[in-house]
Amino acid sequence: MVRANGPSNKIFYKGASEDFIVFVDDYQALEKWRTDRSIPLSDVLNGWKIFVTHRHGSQGVLDGASKGTLQNEFGTSNEDQCIIKILEKGDYQTYSQKPHQGDTNIMNGPAMLTH
């Protein structure tokens, strides 16, 4: 079974000391939210987490942003306020991940444990 090959949408924010990414459902939801703040963020975001790439741009390895990193960049460690700033000033990007082949029968491969 092939997994993780659907398109993903993210907002990339290049900060002064770190690069940040949040994932969104789609561009239309983001644009609606940018013009109408009565739309809940839960309708825009695809997961409620801020990621950092350690200054490796939008393609870097994603790690969760620490409160200290958020405080240094945005002046607050409140994730809701940081997400809003990223959504307001970040760049929308879409990409497709490489497909991953899942094990079809784990009994036939090295995943099988022997006792």
Tab-separated table of N, CA and C in Angstrom:
chain	number	residue	atom	x	y	z
A	1	MET	N	0.842	-1.166	0.000
A	1	MET	CA	0.000	0.000	0.000
A	1	MET	C	0.897	1.242	0.000
A	2	VAL	N	0.648	2.156	-0.917
A	2	VAL	CA	1.418	3.386	-1.002
A	2	VAL	C	0.794	4.413	-0.067
A	3	ARG	N	1.646	5.095	0.697
A	3	ARG	CA	1.163	6.068	1.667
A	3	ARG	C	1.875	7.394	1.482
A	4	ALA	N	1.293	8.477	2.009
A	4	ALA	CA	1.919	9.800	2.107
A	4	ALA	C	2.293	10.384	0.757
A	5	ASN	N	1.432	10.197	-0.235
A	5	ASN	CA	1.747	10.788	-1.521
A	5	ASN	C	0.762	11.871	-1.930
A	6	GLY	N	-0.125	12.271	-1.040
A	6	GLY	CA	-1.053	13.344	-1.343
A	6	GLY	C	-0.382	14.691	-1.175
A	7	PRO	N	-0.936	15.721	-1.813
A	7	PRO	CA	-0.339	17.047	-1.666
A	7	PRO	C	-0.532	17.587	-0.251
A	8	SER	N	0.440	18.350	0.203
A	8	SER	CA	0.373	18.993	1.507
A	8	SER	C	0.513	20.490	1.310
A	9	ASN	N	-0.120	21.244	2.172
A	9	ASN	CA	-0.091	22.702	2.092
A	9	ASN	C	0.507	23.242	3.374
A	10	LYS	N	1.431	24.173	3.219
A	10	LYS	CA	2.079	24.724	4.405
A	10	LYS	C	2.312	26.211	4.223
A	11	ILE	N	2.530	26.853	5.369
A	11	ILE	CA	2.914	28.265	5.389
A	11	ILE	C	4.342	28.307	5.906
A	12	PHE	N	5.205	28.924	5.120
A	12	PHE	CA	6.619	29.050	5.476
A	12	PHE	C	6.881	30.497	5.885
A	13	TYR	N	7.441	30.668	7.076
A	13	TYR	CA	7.765	31.994	7.605
A	13	TYR	C	9.254	32.047	7.898
A	14	LYS	N	9.959	32.920	7.204
A	14	LYS	CA	11.399	33.075	7.414
A	14	LYS	C	11.603	34.143	8.480
A	15	GLY	N	11.993	33.698	9.659
A	15	GLY	CA	12.202	34.611	10.766
A	15	GLY	C	13.627	35.131	10.811
A	16	ALA	N	13.904	35.950	11.790
A	16	ALA	CA	15.234	36.534	11.943
A	16	ALA	C	16.261	35.487	12.372
A	17	SER	N	15.848	34.551	13.216
A	17	SER	CA	16.808	33.566	13.713
A	17	SER	C	16.409	32.118	13.416
A	18	GLU	N	15.232	31.901	12.839
A	18	GLU	CA	14.738	30.546	12.602
A	18	GLU	C	13.690	30.582	11.497
A	19	ASP	N	13.492	29.446	10.825
A	19	ASP	CA	12.438	29.298	9.818
A	19	ASP	C	11.308	28.487	10.445
A	20	PHE	N	10.061	28.931	10.220
A	20	PHE	CA	8.898	28.313	10.840
A	20	PHE	C	7.938	27.801	9.783
A	21	ILE	N	7.240	26.720	10.114
A	21	ILE	CA	6.244	26.130	9.213
A	21	ILE	C	5.028	25.725	10.031
A	22	VAL	N	3.841	26.038	9.492
A	22	VAL	CA	2.590	25.473	9.986
A	22	VAL	C	1.864	24.897	8.772
A	23	PHE	N	1.097	23.851	8.990
A	23	PHE	CA	0.369	23.204	7.905
A	23	PHE	C	-1.070	23.687	7.888
A	24	VAL	N	-1.590	23.904	6.677
A	24	VAL	CA	-2.965	24.362	6.491
A	24	VAL	C	-3.697	23.385	5.585
A	25	ASP	N	-5.041	23.448	5.643
A	25	ASP	CA	-5.845	22.548	4.819
A	25	ASP	C	-5.758	22.915	3.342
A	26	ASP	N	-6.035	24.173	3.018
A	26	ASP	CA	-5.946	24.594	1.618
A	26	ASP	C	-5.849	26.115	1.523
A	27	TYR	N	-5.523	26.575	0.340
A	27	TYR	CA	-5.294	28.000	0.112
A	27	TYR	C	-6.582	28.817	0.282
A	28	GLN	N	-7.711	28.283	-0.176
A	28	GLN	CA	-8.976	29.017	-0.075
A	28	GLN	C	-9.352	29.267	1.383
A	29	ALA	N	-9.160	28.269	2.234
A	29	ALA	CA	-9.461	28.443	3.659
A	29	ALA	C	-8.558	29.507	4.267
A	30	LEU	N	-7.288	29.511	3.886
A	30	LEU	CA	-6.351	30.517	4.389
A	30	LEU	C	-6.764	31.921	3.952
A	31	GLU	N	-7.084	32.077	2.682
A	31	GLU	CA	-7.466	33.396	2.167
A	31	GLU	C	-8.767	33.889	2.803
A	32	LYS	N	-9.720	32.995	3.015
A	32	LYS	CA	-10.968	33.386	3.692
A	32	LYS	C	-10.659	33.881	5.102
A	33	TRP	N	-9.784	33.146	5.813
A	33	TRP	CA	-9.426	33.545	7.177
A	33	TRP	C	-8.707	34.887	7.178
A	34	ARG	N	-7.825	35.131	6.212
A	34	ARG	CA	-7.074	36.389	6.163
A	34	ARG	C	-7.999	37.590	5.994
A	35	THR	N	-9.147	37.407	5.354
A	35	THR	CA	-10.086	38.518	5.165
A	35	THR	C	-11.225	38.511	6.181
A	36	ASP	N	-11.468	37.381	6.823
A	36	ASP	CA	-12.565	37.267	7.790
A	36	ASP	C	-12.069	36.515	9.019
A	37	ARG	N	-11.674	37.256	10.044
A	37	ARG	CA	-11.100	36.651	11.249
A	37	ARG	C	-12.130	35.969	12.135
A	38	SER	N	-13.407	36.006	11.749
A	38	SER	CA	-14.408	35.267	12.523
A	38	SER	C	-14.339	33.765	12.216
A	39	ILE	N	-13.628	33.395	11.149
A	39	ILE	CA	-13.440	31.979	10.818
A	39	ILE	C	-12.467	31.388	11.829
A	40	PRO	N	-12.827	30.286	12.475
A	40	PRO	CA	-11.929	29.698	13.480
A	40	PRO	C	-10.651	29.163	12.847
A	41	LEU	N	-9.546	29.291	13.571
A	41	LEU	CA	-8.269	28.777	13.080
A	41	LEU	C	-8.322	27.273	12.841
A	42	SER	N	-9.172	26.586	13.562
A	42	SER	CA	-9.279	25.135	13.391
A	42	SER	C	-9.793	24.771	12.000
A	43	ASP	N	-10.478	25.708	11.327
A	43	ASP	CA	-10.940	25.480	9.957
A	43	ASP	C	-9.830	25.724	8.934
A	44	VAL	N	-8.751	26.346	9.357
A	44	VAL	CA	-7.651	26.696	8.461
A	44	VAL	C	-6.477	25.739	8.641
A	45	LEU	N	-6.138	25.455	9.892
A	45	LEU	CA	-4.941	24.666	10.196
A	45	LEU	C	-5.164	23.178	9.986
A	46	ASN	N	-4.111	22.508	9.608
A	46	ASN	CA	-4.092	21.050	9.530
A	46	ASN	C	-3.116	20.589	10.614
A	47	GLY	N	-3.601	20.540	11.821
A	47	GLY	CA	-2.754	20.251	12.977
A	47	GLY	C	-2.379	21.550	13.658
A	48	TRP	N	-2.318	21.533	14.950
A	48	TRP	CA	-2.081	22.749	15.747
A	48	TRP	C	-0.661	22.719	16.278
A	49	LYS	N	0.315	22.779	15.384
A	49	LYS	CA	1.709	22.683	15.806
A	49	LYS	C	2.562	23.590	14.928
A	50	ILE	N	3.538	24.227	15.565
A	50	ILE	CA	4.507	25.063	14.863
A	50	ILE	C	5.806	24.277	14.761
A	51	PHE	N	6.343	24.233	13.561
A	51	PHE	CA	7.596	23.508	13.321
A	51	PHE	C	8.712	24.489	12.984
A	52	VAL	N	9.945	24.095	13.286
A	52	VAL	CA	11.135	24.849	12.892
A	52	VAL	C	11.979	23.944	11.999
A	53	THR	N	12.783	24.580	11.123
A	53	THR	CA	13.632	23.803	10.205
A	53	THR	C	15.108	24.054	10.453
A	54	HIS	N	15.446	24.743	11.524
A	54	HIS	CA	16.835	25.022	11.886
A	54	HIS	C	17.584	25.722	10.757
A	55	ARG	N	16.927	26.734	10.202
A	55	ARG	CA	17.506	27.582	9.151
A	55	ARG	C	17.824	26.809	7.873
A	56	HIS	N	17.067	25.754	7.601
A	56	HIS	CA	17.263	24.995	6.374
A	56	HIS	C	16.145	25.235	5.373
A	57	GLY	N	15.472	26.361	5.474
A	57	GLY	CA	14.425	26.697	4.514
A	57	GLY	C	13.190	25.838	4.684
A	58	SER	N	12.356	25.872	3.660
A	58	SER	CA	11.073	25.174	3.752
A	58	SER	C	11.197	23.672	3.581
A	59	GLN	N	12.374	23.176	3.177
A	59	GLN	CA	12.549	21.751	2.965
A	59	GLN	C	13.363	21.079	4.071
A	60	GLY	N	13.698	21.794	5.120
A	60	GLY	CA	14.512	21.237	6.193
A	60	GLY	C	13.757	20.217	7.025
A	61	VAL	N	14.487	19.548	7.895
A	61	VAL	CA	13.891	18.587	8.817
A	61	VAL	C	13.026	19.359	9.803
A	62	LEU	N	11.824	18.883	10.030
A	62	LEU	CA	10.890	19.585	10.906
A	62	LEU	C	10.998	19.090	12.340
A	63	ASP	N	11.158	20.043	13.247
A	63	ASP	CA	11.121	19.780	14.677
A	63	ASP	C	10.101	20.724	15.287
A	64	GLY	N	9.516	20.324	16.393
A	64	GLY	CA	8.580	21.200	17.080
A	64	GLY	C	9.287	22.432	17.627
A	65	ALA	N	8.653	23.583	17.510
A	65	ALA	CA	9.238	24.828	18.001
A	65	ALA	C	9.125	24.892	19.520
A	66	SER	N	10.216	25.247	20.173
A	66	SER	CA	10.200	25.379	21.630
A	66	SER	C	9.615	26.732	22.022
A	67	LYS	N	9.177	26.823	23.261
A	67	LYS	CA	8.638	28.098	23.751
A	67	LYS	C	9.703	29.191	23.708
A	68	GLY	N	10.966	28.833	23.997
A	68	GLY	CA	12.058	29.806	23.934
A	68	GLY	C	12.278	30.337	22.531
A	69	THR	N	12.197	29.457	21.533
A	69	THR	CA	12.352	29.876	20.140
A	69	THR	C	11.223	30.810	19.736
A	70	LEU	N	10.004	30.473	20.129
A	70	LEU	CA	8.861	31.336	19.817
A	70	LEU	C	9.001	32.689	20.506
A	71	GLN	N	9.419	32.686	21.769
A	71	GLN	CA	9.610	33.925	22.523
A	71	GLN	C	10.653	34.818	21.848
A	72	ASN	N	11.770	34.216	21.418
A	72	ASN	CA	12.834	34.993	20.778
A	72	ASN	C	12.383	35.608	19.460
A	73	GLU	N	11.596	34.885	18.685
A	73	GLU	CA	11.204	35.362	17.355
A	73	GLU	C	10.006	36.284	17.390
A	74	PHE	N	8.979	35.921	18.164
A	74	PHE	CA	7.703	36.630	18.109
A	74	PHE	C	7.423	37.487	19.332
A	75	GLY	N	8.270	37.406	20.360
A	75	GLY	CA	8.042	38.188	21.564
A	75	GLY	C	6.997	37.592	22.482
A	76	THR	N	6.547	36.383	22.179
A	76	THR	CA	5.582	35.676	23.013
A	76	THR	C	5.773	34.178	22.793
A	77	SER	N	5.439	33.402	23.813
A	77	SER	CA	5.480	31.958	23.655
A	77	SER	C	4.075	31.386	23.486
A	78	ASN	N	3.070	32.270	23.385
A	78	ASN	CA	1.692	31.848	23.158
A	78	ASN	C	1.579	31.331	21.722
A	79	GLU	N	1.336	30.041	21.578
A	79	GLU	CA	1.317	29.423	20.248
A	79	GLU	C	0.228	29.992	19.356
A	80	ASP	N	-0.933	30.326	19.916
A	80	ASP	CA	-2.010	30.891	19.101
A	80	ASP	C	-1.569	32.205	18.449
A	81	GLN	N	-0.949	33.077	19.231
A	81	GLN	CA	-0.493	34.358	18.692
A	81	GLN	C	0.612	34.164	17.665
A	82	CYS	N	1.504	33.213	17.895
A	82	CYS	CA	2.587	32.928	16.945
A	82	CYS	C	2.035	32.371	15.640
A	83	ILE	N	1.061	31.460	15.731
A	83	ILE	CA	0.439	30.894	14.531
A	83	ILE	C	-0.213	31.988	13.710
A	84	ILE	N	-0.896	32.913	14.368
A	84	ILE	CA	-1.546	34.021	13.653
A	84	ILE	C	-0.508	34.838	12.891
A	85	LYS	N	0.610	35.147	13.520
A	85	LYS	CA	1.662	35.922	12.845
A	85	LYS	C	2.232	35.159	11.655
A	86	ILE	N	2.417	33.859	11.806
A	86	ILE	CA	2.943	33.042	10.706
A	86	ILE	C	1.942	33.010	9.551
A	87	LEU	N	0.655	32.832	9.863
A	87	LEU	CA	-0.365	32.803	8.818
A	87	LEU	C	-0.491	34.148	8.107
A	88	GLU	N	-0.333	35.238	8.854
A	88	GLU	CA	-0.451	36.572	8.261
A	88	GLU	C	0.712	36.902	7.324
A	89	LYS	N	1.924	36.569	7.736
A	89	LYS	CA	3.113	37.038	7.024
A	89	LYS	C	3.882	35.958	6.280
A	90	GLY	N	3.477	34.711	6.432
A	90	GLY	CA	4.201	33.612	5.791
A	90	GLY	C	3.790	33.416	4.347
A	91	ASP	N	4.569	32.598	3.653
A	91	ASP	CA	4.327	32.277	2.248
A	91	ASP	C	3.654	30.918	2.141
A	92	TYR	N	2.588	30.871	1.345
A	92	TYR	CA	1.873	29.618	1.105
A	92	TYR	C	2.676	28.755	0.146
A	93	GLN	N	2.824	27.475	0.473
A	93	GLN	CA	3.528	26.534	-0.399
A	93	GLN	C	2.771	25.211	-0.411
A	94	THR	N	2.760	24.576	-1.549
A	94	THR	CA	2.171	23.251	-1.662
A	94	THR	C	3.207	22.310	-2.252
A	95	TYR	N	3.155	21.068	-1.844
A	95	TYR	CA	4.115	20.089	-2.337
A	95	TYR	C	3.516	18.699	-2.207
A	96	SER	N	4.078	17.766	-2.950
A	96	SER	CA	3.697	16.360	-2.837
A	96	SER	C	4.879	15.592	-2.293
A	97	GLN	N	4.599	14.754	-1.335
A	97	GLN	CA	5.651	13.930	-0.752
A	97	GLN	C	5.890	12.713	-1.637
A	98	LYS	N	7.085	12.165	-1.545
A	98	LYS	CA	7.378	10.922	-2.253
A	98	LYS	C	6.525	9.815	-1.657
A	99	PRO	N	6.016	8.930	-2.481
A	99	PRO	CA	5.231	7.829	-1.922
A	99	PRO	C	6.105	6.887	-1.102
A	100	HIS	N	5.527	6.361	-0.061
A	100	HIS	CA	6.199	5.396	0.795
A	100	HIS	C	5.498	4.055	0.624
A	101	GLN	N	6.263	3.021	0.427
A	101	GLN	CA	5.686	1.687	0.284
A	101	GLN	C	5.598	1.050	1.663
A	102	GLY	N	4.413	0.705	2.077
A	102	GLY	CA	4.230	0.039	3.360
A	102	GLY	C	4.422	-1.461	3.214
A	103	ASP	N	4.693	-2.118	4.299
A	103	ASP	CA	4.828	-3.573	4.289
A	103	ASP	C	3.476	-4.188	3.964
A	104	THR	N	3.480	-5.115	3.023
A	104	THR	CA	2.228	-5.791	2.693
A	104	THR	C	2.046	-7.052	3.526
A	105	ASN	N	3.143	-7.680	3.875
A	105	ASN	CA	3.073	-8.869	4.720
A	105	ASN	C	4.343	-8.893	5.561
A	106	ILE	N	4.237	-8.448	6.780
A	106	ILE	CA	5.430	-8.333	7.612
A	106	ILE	C	6.035	-9.691	7.963
A	107	MET	N	5.306	-10.761	7.753
A	107	MET	CA	5.832	-12.092	8.041
A	107	MET	C	6.896	-12.511	7.021
A	108	ASN	N	6.999	-11.803	5.894
A	108	ASN	CA	7.925	-12.171	4.849
A	108	ASN	C	9.211	-11.337	4.839
A	109	GLY	N	9.410	-10.527	5.854
A	109	GLY	CA	10.576	-9.652	5.780
A	109	GLY	C	11.285	-9.506	7.096
A	110	PRO	N	12.240	-8.574	7.121
A	110	PRO	CA	13.066	-8.388	8.306
A	110	PRO	C	12.316	-7.817	9.503
A	111	ALA	N	11.092	-7.382	9.313
A	111	ALA	CA	10.325	-6.853	10.429
A	111	ALA	C	9.885	-7.978	11.373
A	112	MET	N	9.973	-9.211	10.905
A	112	MET	CA	9.541	-10.343	11.713
A	112	MET	C	10.540	-10.605	12.833
A	113	LEU	N	10.048	-10.712	14.038
A	113	LEU	CA	10.895	-10.991	15.196
A	113	LEU	C	10.962	-12.497	15.431
A	114	THR	N	12.127	-12.962	15.739
A	114	THR	CA	12.268	-14.378	16.075
A	114	THR	C	12.686	-14.485	17.534
A	115	HIS	N	12.236	-15.488	18.159
A	115	HIS	CA	12.575	-15.701	19.573
A	115	HIS	C	13.399	-16.940	19.723
